[in-house]
PDB file of C-alpha atoms in Angstrom:
ATOM      1  CA  MET A   1      54.251 104.556 -23.660  1.00 68.00           C
ATOM      2  CA  VAL A   2      51.253 103.478 -21.576  1.00 80.00           C
ATOM      3  CA  ARG A   3      50.634  99.794 -22.203  1.00 89.00           C
ATOM      4  CA  ILE A   4      47.194  98.197 -22.212  1.00 95.00           C
ATOM      5  CA  ARG A   5      46.949  94.823 -20.460  1.00 95.00           C
ATOM      6  CA  VAL A   6      44.338  92.594 -22.115  1.00 96.00           C
ATOM      7  CA  LEU A   7      43.073  89.139 -21.127  1.00 96.00           C
ATOM      8  CA  VAL A   8      41.278  87.055 -23.773  1.00 96.00           C
ATOM      9  CA  VAL A   9      38.834  84.546 -22.266  1.00 94.00           C
ATOM     10  CA  ASP A  10      37.553  81.928 -24.704  1.00 93.00           C
ATOM     11  CA  ASP A  11      37.260  78.148 -24.417  1.00 89.00           C
ATOM     12  CA  HIS A  12      38.079  77.729 -28.108  1.00 91.00           C
ATOM     13  CA  ARG A  13      41.848  77.561 -27.701  1.00 87.00           C
ATOM     14  CA  ILE A  14      42.798  78.226 -31.313  1.00 90.00           C
ATOM     15  CA  PHE A  15      40.632  81.343 -31.454  1.00 92.00           C
ATOM     16  CA  ALA A  16      41.898  82.630 -28.083  1.00 91.00           C
ATOM     17  CA  GLU A  17      45.556  82.101 -28.938  1.00 91.00           C
ATOM     18  CA  SER A  18      45.175  83.521 -32.456  1.00 93.00           C
ATOM     19  CA  LEU A  19      43.444  86.638 -31.172  1.00 95.00           C
ATOM     20  CA  ALA A  20      46.026  87.043 -28.421  1.00 94.00           C
ATOM     21  CA  ALA A  21      48.851  86.756 -30.969  1.00 94.00           C
ATOM     22  CA  ALA A  22      47.225  89.363 -33.228  1.00 95.00           C
ATOM     23  CA  LEU A  23      46.752  91.811 -30.360  1.00 95.00           C
ATOM     24  CA  ALA A  24      50.298  91.213 -29.082  1.00 94.00           C
ATOM     25  CA  ALA A  25      51.630  92.586 -32.362  1.00 94.00           C
ATOM     26  CA  GLU A  26      50.427  96.033 -31.280  1.00 94.00           C
ATOM     27  CA  PRO A  27      53.253  98.028 -29.641  1.00 93.00           C
ATOM     28  CA  ASP A  28      51.094  99.230 -26.736  1.00 92.00           C
ATOM     29  CA  VAL A  29      49.267  95.974 -25.912  1.00 95.00           C
ATOM     30  CA  ASP A  30      50.275  93.197 -23.513  1.00 94.00           C
ATOM     31  CA  VAL A  31      47.958  90.229 -23.834  1.00 95.00           C
ATOM     32  CA  SER A  32      47.328  86.846 -22.236  1.00 93.00           C
ATOM     33  CA  ALA A  33      44.702  84.154 -22.836  1.00 93.00           C
ATOM     34  CA  ALA A  34      42.560  82.004 -20.541  1.00 92.00           C
ATOM     35  CA  GLY A  35      40.432  79.042 -21.588  1.00 89.00           C
ATOM     36  CA  SER A  36      37.692  79.224 -18.944  1.00 88.00           C
ATOM     37  CA  GLY A  37      36.008  81.467 -16.412  1.00 86.00           C
ATOM     38  CA  PRO A  38      37.840  79.974 -13.399  1.00 87.00           C
ATOM     39  CA  ALA A  39      41.161  80.270 -15.243  1.00 89.00           C
ATOM     40  CA  ALA A  40      40.407  83.911 -16.014  1.00 90.00           C
ATOM     41  CA  LEU A  41      39.600  84.610 -12.363  1.00 88.00           C
ATOM     42  CA  ARG A  42      42.894  83.050 -11.312  1.00 91.00           C
ATOM     43  CA  CYS A  43      44.755  85.216 -13.830  1.00 92.00           C
ATOM     44  CA  LEU A  44      43.017  88.338 -12.540  1.00 92.00           C
ATOM     45  CA  ASP A  45      43.721  87.518  -8.899  1.00 91.00           C
ATOM     46  CA  ARG A  46      47.360  86.674  -9.593  1.00 93.00           C
ATOM     47  CA  ALA A  47      47.895  89.851 -11.614  1.00 93.00           C
ATOM     48  CA  ALA A  48      46.259  91.990  -8.915  1.00 90.00           C
ATOM     49  CA  ALA A  49      48.432  90.396  -6.223  1.00 91.00           C
ATOM     50  CA  GLU A  50      51.537  91.169  -8.289  1.00 92.00           C
ATOM     51  CA  GLY A  51      50.501  94.778  -8.884  1.00 90.00           C
ATOM     52  CA  ARG A  52      50.009  94.397 -12.636  1.00 90.00           C
ATOM     53  CA  ARG A  53      46.248  94.461 -13.050  1.00 93.00           C
ATOM     54  CA  TYR A  54      44.545  93.832 -16.377  1.00 95.00           C
ATOM     55  CA  ASP A  55      42.815  96.766 -18.027  1.00 96.00           C
ATOM     56  CA  VAL A  56      40.433  94.985 -20.427  1.00 96.00           C
ATOM     57  CA  LEU A  57      38.833  91.542 -20.547  1.00 96.00           C
ATOM     58  CA  LEU A  58      37.620  90.149 -23.877  1.00 96.00           C
ATOM     59  CA  VAL A  59      35.050  87.492 -22.938  1.00 94.00           C
ATOM     60  CA  ASP A  60      33.359  84.913 -25.160  1.00 93.00           C
ATOM     61  CA  ALA A  61      29.583  85.329 -24.861  1.00 90.00           C
ATOM     62  CA  ASP A  62      29.205  81.533 -25.132  1.00 87.00           C
ATOM     63  CA  LEU A  63      31.929  80.722 -22.630  1.00 86.00           C
ATOM     64  CA  GLY A  64      31.411  77.306 -21.079  1.00 72.00           C
ATOM     65  CA  GLY A  65      28.939  76.252 -23.739  1.00 55.00           C
ATOM     66  CA  ALA A  66      26.157  78.352 -22.241  1.00 43.00           C
ATOM     67  CA  VAL A  67      22.918  78.067 -24.185  1.00 39.00           C
ATOM     68  CA  PRO A  68      20.979  81.302 -24.721  1.00 40.00           C
ATOM     69  CA  GLY A  69      17.876  81.370 -22.555  1.00 39.00           C
ATOM     70  CA  PRO A  70      15.929  83.400 -20.022  1.00 37.00           C
ATOM     71  CA  ARG A  71      17.894  82.335 -16.948  1.00 38.00           C
ATOM     72  CA  PRO A  72      19.742  85.080 -15.054  1.00 40.00           C
ATOM     73  CA  ALA A  73      23.492  85.363 -14.978  1.00 39.00           C
ATOM     74  CA  GLN A  74      25.023  83.148 -12.304  1.00 38.00           C
ATOM     75  CA  PRO A  75      27.492  84.672  -9.815  1.00 37.00           C
ATOM     76  CA  VAL A  76      30.946  83.317 -10.488  1.00 37.00           C
ATOM     77  CA  GLN A  77      31.345  82.212  -6.881  1.00 36.00           C
ATOM     78  CA  GLU A  78      28.456  79.766  -7.365  1.00 35.00           C
ATOM     79  CA  VAL A  79      29.837  77.792 -10.275  1.00 36.00           C
ATOM     80  CA  GLY A  80      28.857  74.173 -10.474  1.00 36.00           C
ATOM     81  CA  GLU A  81      31.095  71.219  -9.801  1.00 32.00           C
ATOM     82  CA  ASP A  82      32.062  71.153 -13.457  1.00 36.00           C
ATOM     83  CA  GLY A  83      33.746  74.529 -12.954  1.00 40.00           C
ATOM     84  CA  LEU A  84      31.941  76.161 -15.868  1.00 43.00           C
ATOM     85  CA  VAL A  85      31.190  79.873 -15.807  1.00 56.00           C
ATOM     86  CA  ASP A  86      29.158  81.423 -18.612  1.00 75.00           C
ATOM     87  CA  GLY A  87      30.276  84.651 -20.230  1.00 83.00           C
ATOM     88  CA  ILE A  88      27.605  86.971 -18.812  1.00 84.00           C
ATOM     89  CA  SER A  89      28.152  85.649 -15.278  1.00 82.00           C
ATOM     90  CA  LEU A  90      31.887  86.200 -15.625  1.00 86.00           C
ATOM     91  CA  VAL A  91      31.201  89.818 -16.604  1.00 89.00           C
ATOM     92  CA  ALA A  92      29.125  90.349 -13.458  1.00 84.00           C
ATOM     93  CA  GLY A  93      31.650  88.638 -11.200  1.00 84.00           C
ATOM     94  CA  VAL A  94      34.652  90.512 -12.566  1.00 88.00           C
ATOM     95  CA  ARG A  95      32.924  93.888 -12.410  1.00 85.00           C
ATOM     96  CA  ALA A  96      31.896  93.226  -8.799  1.00 80.00           C
ATOM     97  CA  ALA A  97      35.369  92.099  -7.721  1.00 82.00           C
ATOM     98  CA  GLN A  98      37.533  94.404  -9.865  1.00 87.00           C
ATOM     99  CA  PRO A  99      35.399  97.332 -11.067  1.00 88.00           C
ATOM    100  CA  HIS A 100      38.383  99.041 -12.728  1.00 91.00           C
ATOM    101  CA  VAL A 101      38.526  96.265 -15.355  1.00 93.00           C
ATOM    102  CA  ARG A 102      36.607  97.037 -18.536  1.00 95.00           C
ATOM    103  CA  VAL A 103      34.878  94.037 -20.118  1.00 95.00           C
ATOM    104  CA  VAL A 104      34.016  93.569 -23.796  1.00 96.00           C
ATOM    105  CA  VAL A 105      31.892  90.591 -24.852  1.00 94.00           C
ATOM    106  CA  LEU A 106      32.818  88.785 -28.081  1.00 94.00           C
ATOM    107  CA  ALA A 107      29.829  87.154 -29.784  1.00 90.00           C
ATOM    108  CA  GLU A 108      29.271  84.811 -32.706  1.00 88.00           C
ATOM    109  CA  LYS A 109      26.011  86.599 -33.549  1.00 83.00           C
ATOM    110  CA  ASP A 110      24.093  89.703 -32.562  1.00 83.00           C
ATOM    111  CA  ASP A 111      21.538  89.032 -29.821  1.00 83.00           C
ATOM    112  CA  PRO A 112      19.783  92.105 -28.346  1.00 85.00           C
ATOM    113  CA  ARG A 113      18.564  90.282 -25.241  1.00 84.00           C
ATOM    114  CA  ARG A 114      21.957  88.876 -24.325  1.00 86.00           C
ATOM    115  CA  ALA A 115      23.690  92.141 -25.218  1.00 85.00           C
ATOM    116  CA  ALA A 116      21.333  93.943 -22.841  1.00 84.00           C
ATOM    117  CA  LEU A 117      22.096  91.377 -20.132  1.00 85.00           C
ATOM    118  CA  ALA A 118      25.801  91.912 -20.714  1.00 86.00           C
ATOM    119  CA  LEU A 119      25.439  95.685 -20.331  1.00 85.00           C
ATOM    120  CA  GLN A 120      23.361  95.233 -17.181  1.00 82.00           C
ATOM    121  CA  ALA A 121      26.071  92.927 -15.821  1.00 84.00           C
ATOM    122  CA  GLY A 122      28.641  95.670 -16.361  1.00 88.00           C
ATOM    123  CA  ALA A 123      30.062  95.071 -19.838  1.00 91.00           C
ATOM    124  CA  SER A 124      31.293  98.110 -21.752  1.00 92.00           C
ATOM    125  CA  GLY A 125      30.889  96.624 -25.198  1.00 91.00           C
ATOM    126  CA  TRP A 126      29.505  93.855 -27.409  1.00 93.00           C
ATOM    127  CA  VAL A 127      31.547  93.029 -30.508  1.00 93.00           C
ATOM    128  CA  ALA A 128      31.162  90.431 -33.249  1.00 90.00           C
ATOM    129  CA  LYS A 129      33.916  87.834 -33.338  1.00 92.00           C
ATOM    130  CA  ASP A 130      34.338  88.368 -37.071  1.00 90.00           C
ATOM    131  CA  CYS A 131      35.000  92.092 -36.757  1.00 92.00           C
ATOM    132  CA  SER A 132      38.306  93.485 -38.001  1.00 93.00           C
ATOM    133  CA  LEU A 133      41.307  93.755 -35.701  1.00 94.00           C
ATOM    134  CA  SER A 134      41.303  97.533 -36.154  1.00 94.00           C
ATOM    135  CA  ARG A 135      37.651  97.672 -35.048  1.00 94.00           C
ATOM    136  CA  LEU A 136      38.411  95.589 -31.965  1.00 95.00           C
ATOM    137  CA  LEU A 137      41.383  97.792 -31.072  1.00 95.00           C
ATOM    138  CA  ASN A 138      39.178 100.876 -31.398  1.00 95.00           C
ATOM    139  CA  VAL A 139      36.697  99.292 -28.974  1.00 95.00           C
ATOM    140  CA  ILE A 140      39.453  98.329 -26.505  1.00 96.00           C
ATOM    141  CA  ARG A 141      40.824 101.859 -26.482  1.00 95.00           C
ATOM    142  CA  GLY A 142      37.329 103.329 -26.401  1.00 95.00           C
ATOM    143  CA  VAL A 143      36.132 101.435 -23.330  1.00 95.00           C
ATOM    144  CA  LEU A 144      39.219 102.647 -21.473  1.00 95.00           C
ATOM    145  CA  ARG A 145      37.845 106.146 -22.109  1.00 94.00           C
ATOM    146  CA  ASP A 146      34.568 105.001 -20.485  1.00 92.00           C
ATOM    147  CA  GLU A 147      32.808 104.652 -23.838  1.00 94.00           C
ATOM    148  CA  THR A 148      30.156 101.992 -24.458  1.00 90.00           C
ATOM    149  CA  HIS A 149      30.358 100.180 -27.791  1.00 89.00           C
ATOM    150  CA  LEU A 150      27.522  98.320 -29.532  1.00 86.00           C
ATOM    151  CA  PRO A 151      26.992  97.422 -33.199  1.00 81.00           C
ATOM    152  CA  PRO A 152      24.546  99.982 -34.699  1.00 81.00           C
ATOM    153  CA  ALA A 153      22.194  97.163 -35.744  1.00 79.00           C
ATOM    154  CA  LEU A 154      21.776  96.187 -32.079  1.00 81.00           C
ATOM    155  CA  LEU A 155      20.937  99.595 -30.641  1.00 80.00           C
ATOM    156  CA  THR A 156      17.168  99.499 -31.166  1.00 81.00           C
ATOM    157  CA  GLY A 157      16.814  95.962 -29.843  1.00 77.00           C
ATOM    158  CA  VAL A 158      19.007  96.615 -26.811  1.00 78.00           C
ATOM    159  CA  LEU A 159      17.088  99.775 -25.935  1.00 80.00           C
ATOM    160  CA  ARG A 160      13.839  97.809 -26.184  1.00 80.00           C
ATOM    161  CA  GLU A 161      15.211  95.137 -23.860  1.00 75.00           C
ATOM    162  CA  LEU A 162      16.457  97.691 -21.334  1.00 75.00           C
ATOM    163  CA  THR A 163      13.096  99.490 -21.400  1.00 74.00           C
ATOM    164  CA  ALA A 164      11.286  96.227 -20.702  1.00 69.00           C
ATOM    165  CA  ALA A 165      13.705  95.508 -17.850  1.00 64.00           C
ATOM    166  CA  ARG A 166      12.911  98.877 -16.261  1.00 65.00           C
ATOM    167  CA  LYS A 167       9.202  98.004 -16.193  1.00 64.00           C
ATOM    168  CA  HIS A 168      10.016  95.050 -13.953  1.00 61.00           C
ATOM    169  CA  ARG A 169      12.218  97.130 -11.684  1.00 64.00           C
ATOM    170  CA  THR A 170       9.430  98.886  -9.782  1.00 74.00           C
ATOM    171  CA  GLU A 171       7.916  95.616  -8.596  1.00 77.00           C
ATOM    172  CA  SER A 172      11.352  94.276  -7.719  1.00 81.00           C
ATOM    173  CA  GLU A 173      12.101  97.401  -5.679  1.00 83.00           C
ATOM    174  CA  ARG A 174       8.815  97.006  -3.775  1.00 84.00           C
ATOM    175  CA  LEU A 175       9.693  93.423  -2.858  1.00 90.00           C
ATOM    176  CA  VAL A 176      13.205  94.365  -1.724  1.00 92.00           C
ATOM    177  CA  GLU A 177      11.762  97.142   0.459  1.00 90.00           C
ATOM    178  CA  SER A 178       9.771  94.491   2.342  1.00 93.00           C
ATOM    179  CA  LEU A 179      13.008  93.008   3.696  1.00 94.00           C
ATOM    180  CA  THR A 180      14.423  93.890   7.099  1.00 95.00           C
ATOM    181  CA  PRO A 181      17.808  95.696   7.228  1.00 93.00           C
ATOM    182  CA  ARG A 182      19.533  92.420   8.147  1.00 94.00           C
ATOM    183  CA  GLU A 183      17.789  90.544   5.303  1.00 95.00           C
ATOM    184  CA  ARG A 184      18.843  93.251   2.858  1.00 94.00           C
ATOM    185  CA  GLU A 185      22.442  92.876   4.042  1.00 94.00           C
ATOM    186  CA  VAL A 186      22.206  89.106   3.534  1.00 95.00           C
ATOM    187  CA  LEU A 187      20.764  89.730   0.057  1.00 95.00           C
ATOM    188  CA  ARG A 188      23.697  92.001  -0.804  1.00 93.00           C
ATOM    189  CA  CYS A 189      26.035  89.204   0.284  1.00 93.00           C
ATOM    190  CA  MET A 190      24.123  86.831  -1.998  1.00 92.00           C
ATOM    191  CA  VAL A 191      24.510  89.285  -4.876  1.00 90.00           C
ATOM    192  CA  ALA A 192      28.250  89.295  -4.189  1.00 88.00           C
ATOM    193  CA  GLY A 193      28.181  85.518  -4.635  1.00 87.00           C
ATOM    194  CA  LEU A 194      28.951  84.638  -1.014  1.00 89.00           C
ATOM    195  CA  GLY A 195      27.773  81.237   0.193  1.00 89.00           C
ATOM    196  CA  ARG A 196      26.078  80.567   3.522  1.00 91.00           C
ATOM    197  CA  LYS A 197      29.324  79.945   5.417  1.00 92.00           C
ATOM    198  CA  ALA A 198      30.977  83.087   4.048  1.00 92.00           C
ATOM    199  CA  VAL A 199      27.918  85.182   4.915  1.00 93.00           C
ATOM    200  CA  ALA A 200      27.929  83.760   8.450  1.00 94.00           C
ATOM    201  CA  GLU A 201      31.588  84.616   8.931  1.00 92.00           C
ATOM    202  CA  ARG A 202      31.168  88.096   7.497  1.00 91.00           C
ATOM    203  CA  LEU A 203      28.120  89.040   9.576  1.00 92.00           C
ATOM    204  CA  PHE A 204      29.213  87.157  12.721  1.00 92.00           C
ATOM    205  CA  LEU A 205      26.151  84.940  12.599  1.00 93.00           C
ATOM    206  CA  SER A 206      25.681  81.183  12.857  1.00 94.00           C
ATOM    207  CA  PRO A 207      25.170  79.262   9.586  1.00 93.00           C
ATOM    208  CA  HIS A 208      21.747  78.236  10.898  1.00 95.00           C
ATOM    209  CA  THR A 209      20.755  81.885  11.394  1.00 95.00           C
ATOM    210  CA  VAL A 210      22.028  82.781   7.925  1.00 95.00           C
ATOM    211  CA  ARG A 211      20.040  79.908   6.458  1.00 95.00           C
ATOM    212  CA  THR A 212      16.904  81.276   8.144  1.00 95.00           C
ATOM    213  CA  HIS A 213      17.585  84.778   6.807  1.00 96.00           C
ATOM    214  CA  MET A 214      18.145  83.389   3.292  1.00 95.00           C
ATOM    215  CA  GLN A 215      14.896  81.422   3.450  1.00 95.00           C
ATOM    216  CA  ASN A 216      13.080  84.561   4.585  1.00 95.00           C
ATOM    217  CA  VAL A 217      14.619  86.544   1.730  1.00 95.00           C
ATOM    218  CA  LEU A 218      13.507  83.973  -0.846  1.00 94.00           C
ATOM    219  CA  GLY A 219      10.012  83.853   0.663  1.00 94.00           C
ATOM    220  CA  LYS A 220       9.515  87.615   0.751  1.00 94.00           C
ATOM    221  CA  LEU A 221      10.865  88.002  -2.788  1.00 92.00           C
ATOM    222  CA  GLY A 222       8.624  85.196  -4.022  1.00 91.00           C
ATOM    223  CA  VAL A 223      11.435  83.184  -5.596  1.00 89.00           C
ATOM    224  CA  HIS A 224      12.735  79.653  -5.115  1.00 88.00           C
ATOM    225  CA  SER A 225      16.482  79.916  -5.658  1.00 87.00           C
ATOM    226  CA  THR A 226      19.478  82.086  -4.862  1.00 88.00           C
ATOM    227  CA  LEU A 227      19.988  82.789  -8.570  1.00 84.00           C
ATOM    228  CA  ALA A 228      16.435  84.091  -8.919  1.00 86.00           C
ATOM    229  CA  ALA A 229      16.866  86.243  -5.812  1.00 90.00           C
ATOM    230  CA  VAL A 230      20.106  87.695  -7.194  1.00 89.00           C
ATOM    231  CA  ALA A 231      18.461  88.431 -10.553  1.00 83.00           C
ATOM    232  CA  LEU A 232      15.545  90.201  -8.825  1.00 86.00           C
ATOM    233  CA  ALA A 233      17.939  92.132  -6.586  1.00 89.00           C
ATOM    234  CA  ARG A 234      19.905  93.351  -9.589  1.00 82.00           C
ATOM    235  CA  ARG A 235      16.677  94.482 -11.282  1.00 78.00           C
ATOM    236  CA  ALA A 236      15.905  96.462  -8.132  1.00 84.00           C
ATOM    237  CA  GLY A 237      19.316  98.086  -8.242  1.00 82.00           C
ATOM    238  CA  VAL A 238      20.721  96.191  -5.253  1.00 87.00           C
ATOM    239  CA  GLY A 239      24.477  95.933  -5.568  1.00 85.00           C
ATOM    240  CA  PRO A 240      26.850  93.471  -3.940  1.00 87.00           C
ATOM    241  CA  VAL A 241      28.196  94.048  -0.460  1.00 84.00           C
ATOM    242  CA  ASP A 242      31.574  95.786  -0.528  1.00 79.00           C
ATOM    243  CA  LEU A 243      33.980  92.937   0.131  1.00 72.00           C
ATOM    244  CA  GLY A 244      36.664  95.481   0.926  1.00 64.00           C
ATOM    245  CA  THR A 245      34.693  96.853   3.887  1.00 59.00           C
ATOM    246  CA  PRO A 246      35.598  95.264   7.243  1.00 52.00           C
ATOM    247  CA  ALA A 247      32.932  92.780   8.257  1.00 54.00           C
ATOM    248  CA  ARG A 248      32.590  94.235  11.772  1.00 49.00           C
ATOM    249  CA  MET A 249      31.785  97.621  10.297  1.00 44.00           C
ATOM    250  CA  VAL A 250      29.091  96.033   8.124  1.00 44.00           C
ATOM    251  CA  GLN A 251      27.655  94.323  11.193  1.00 48.00           C
ATOM    252  CA  GLU A 252      27.530  97.566  13.185  1.00 42.00           C
ATOM    253  CA  GLU A 253      25.928  99.478  10.313  1.00 42.00           C
ATOM    254  CA  SER A 254      23.286  96.770   9.847  1.00 45.00           C
ATOM    255  CA  SER A 255      22.546  96.625  13.566  1.00 45.00           C
ATOM    256  CA  SER A 256      22.014 100.369  13.735  1.00 42.00           C
ATOM    257  CA  ALA A 257      19.742 100.426  10.683  1.00 40.00           C
TER     258      ALA A 257
END
């Protein structure tokens, strides 16, 4: 029997442990629980290192007490000193680092805008927390077949949100095209959540030079923060740099561009 490895990520401990216990009763499901984004990332890294990767993440949409609003998802590598990671940002970070993992967002209420953000971040489903266990199991098994699951009542609103997002993409693409090849490579590193020091080490540049490139990127994109630059880059279809590619190879490719 092929077993499905599931990680429940919710900062409400009773809910997380209760859901994990319910799922564990299924004969083909192995399940663990994590109470925060950083804890979930540690679980994922540890499991990958031990050769027993998770298949599905069930992530609380309101993880870390995030308040719904227009701000873009924050890369998990740029969490604040309080260590909080909101649910949508965790989706983006996990999908960038471990793209084989399917992510389903668990929500207290239907929200077309946030559901659209979750899908754009790489989620495969959006499910109400009060759904039945059988419904949740159907979604878990469905996303492993590369299906996307949304409540029918959300479809129209999500499509409207995604259509509006596409209208902004053309302008975002034009701004990204104004960057030099090196600035685009730095932007891809920013999308991957790398900080200035990590970018410098990866591209064999000094931190001062990376800082200049980052400032140029923000200026050309017309934004004032890394988060805004990352959000614009994602709208333009710019993905994160492949962290599995040797840095020297990236440097040579950028230099020849």
